[in-house]
PDB file of C-alpha atoms in Angstrom:
ATOM      1  CA  MET A   1      15.042  -0.483 -13.048  1.00  0.00           C
ATOM      2  CA  ILE A   2      12.061   1.635 -14.058  1.00  0.00           C
ATOM      3  CA  LEU A   3       9.558  -0.753 -12.484  1.00  0.00           C
ATOM      4  CA  SER A   4      11.489  -0.849  -9.227  1.00  0.00           C
ATOM      5  CA  PHE A   5      11.615   2.966  -9.234  1.00  0.00           C
ATOM      6  CA  ILE A   6       7.854   3.178  -9.730  1.00  0.00           C
ATOM      7  CA  PHE A   7       7.261   0.589  -7.005  1.00  0.00           C
ATOM      8  CA  PHE A   8       9.476   2.354  -4.479  1.00  0.00           C
ATOM      9  CA  MET A   9       8.074   5.772  -5.405  1.00  0.00           C
ATOM     10  CA  ILE A  10       4.590   4.449  -4.644  1.00  0.00           C
ATOM     11  CA  LEU A  11       5.900   3.137  -1.317  1.00  0.00           C
ATOM     12  CA  PHE A  12       7.551   6.484  -0.573  1.00  0.00           C
ATOM     13  CA  LEU A  13       4.446   8.525  -1.354  1.00  0.00           C
ATOM     14  CA  GLY A  14       2.250   6.027   0.487  1.00  0.00           C
ATOM     15  CA  GLY A  15       4.424   6.407   3.582  1.00  0.00           C
ATOM     16  CA  ILE A  16       4.162  10.182   3.416  1.00  0.00           C
ATOM     17  CA  TYR A  17       0.403   9.828   3.026  1.00  0.00           C
ATOM     18  CA  LEU A  18       0.246   7.603   6.127  1.00  0.00           C
ATOM     19  CA  MET A  19       2.226  10.129   8.152  1.00  0.00           C
ATOM     20  CA  GLY A  20      -0.207  12.862   7.102  1.00  0.00           C
ATOM     21  CA  LEU A  21      -3.224  10.663   7.706  1.00  0.00           C
ATOM     22  CA  ALA A  22      -2.076   9.963  11.266  1.00  0.00           C
ATOM     23  CA  GLN A  23      -2.718  13.603  12.186  1.00  0.00           C
ATOM     24  CA  SER A  24      -6.427  13.334  11.461  1.00  0.00           C
ATOM     25  CA  LEU A  25      -7.132   9.973  13.102  1.00  0.00           C
ATOM     26  CA  GLU A  26      -8.805   9.685  16.460  1.00  0.00           C
ATOM     27  CA  ASP A  27      -7.124   6.424  17.495  1.00  0.00           C
ATOM     28  CA  PHE A  28      -3.819   4.735  16.672  1.00  0.00           C
ATOM     29  CA  GLN A  29      -2.067   7.938  15.583  1.00  0.00           C
ATOM     30  CA  ALA A  30       1.351   6.788  16.755  1.00  0.00           C
ATOM     31  CA  ILE A  31       1.081   3.376  15.098  1.00  0.00           C
ATOM     32  CA  VAL A  32       0.024   4.821  11.731  1.00  0.00           C
ATOM     33  CA  PHE A  33       2.707   7.517  11.878  1.00  0.00           C
ATOM     34  CA  CYS A  34       5.432   4.997  12.750  1.00  0.00           C
ATOM     35  CA  ALA A  35       4.252   2.691   9.960  1.00  0.00           C
ATOM     36  CA  GLY A  36       4.519   5.588   7.485  1.00  0.00           C
ATOM     37  CA  LEU A  37       7.966   6.482   8.770  1.00  0.00           C
ATOM     38  CA  ILE A  38       9.171   2.890   8.427  1.00  0.00           C
ATOM     39  CA  ILE A  39       7.772   2.631   4.890  1.00  0.00           C
ATOM     40  CA  VAL A  40       9.485   5.869   3.835  1.00  0.00           C
ATOM     41  CA  SER A  41      12.779   4.740   5.367  1.00  0.00           C
ATOM     42  CA  LEU A  42      12.645   1.331   3.700  1.00  0.00           C
ATOM     43  CA  SER A  43      11.775   2.789   0.303  1.00  0.00           C
ATOM     44  CA  ILE A  44      14.737   5.172   0.460  1.00  0.00           C
ATOM     45  CA  ALA A  45      17.077   2.407   1.619  1.00  0.00           C
ATOM     46  CA  PHE A  46      16.001   0.045  -1.150  1.00  0.00           C
ATOM     47  CA  MET A  47      16.289   2.756  -3.813  1.00  0.00           C
ATOM     48  CA  MET A  48      19.821   3.542  -2.671  1.00  0.00           C
ATOM     49  CA  ARG A  49      20.669  -0.137  -2.853  1.00  0.00           C
ATOM     50  CA  GLU A  50      19.110  -0.549  -6.306  1.00  0.00           C
ATOM     51  CA  GLY A  51      21.149   2.270  -7.849  1.00  0.00           C
ATOM     52  CA  ARG A  52      23.395   1.736 -10.840  1.00  0.00           C
ATOM     53  CA  ASN A  53      26.511   0.953  -8.809  1.00  0.00           C
ATOM     54  CA  GLY A  54      24.721   1.039  -5.504  1.00  0.00           C
ATOM     55  CA  ALA A  55      25.188   3.966  -3.181  1.00  0.00           C
ATOM     56  CA  THR A  56      26.155   1.591  -0.385  1.00  0.00           C
ATOM     57  CA  ARG A  57      28.485  -0.637  -2.410  1.00  0.00           C
ATOM     58  CA  ARG A  58      32.097   0.464  -2.452  1.00  0.00           C
ATOM     59  CA  SER A  59      34.643  -1.961  -3.783  1.00  0.00           C
ATOM     60  CA  ASN A  60      37.805  -0.278  -2.498  1.00  0.00           C
ATOM     61  CA  SER A  61      36.818   1.697   0.563  1.00  0.00           C
ATOM     62  CA  TRP A  62      39.210  -0.091   2.945  1.00  0.00           C
ATOM     63  CA  SER A  63      42.437  -0.437   0.964  1.00  0.00           C
ATOM     64  CA  GLY A  64      44.633  -0.009   4.024  1.00  0.00           C
ATOM     65  CA  LYS A  65      46.608   2.939   2.621  1.00  0.00           C
ATOM     66  CA  SER A  66      46.309   6.113   4.700  1.00  0.00           C
ATOM     67  CA  THR A  67      47.475   8.426   1.874  1.00  0.00           C
ATOM     68  CA  GLU A  68      44.553   7.752  -0.446  1.00  0.00           C
TER      69      GLU A  68
END
């Protein structure tokens, strides 16, 4: 869990760095910025999925009862 957190934190910070770096480049600004945005999005999605119970895993979200 700790190693995956460190790995995804490095990805997250690296994506933010790429988005900032895109502002100072002469060429390929859009490609570098989009790559940083995709890396940040993927790191957040994977961290949510790796959580203790998983932020996207719900065992009883569609029980069929409207009063719950």
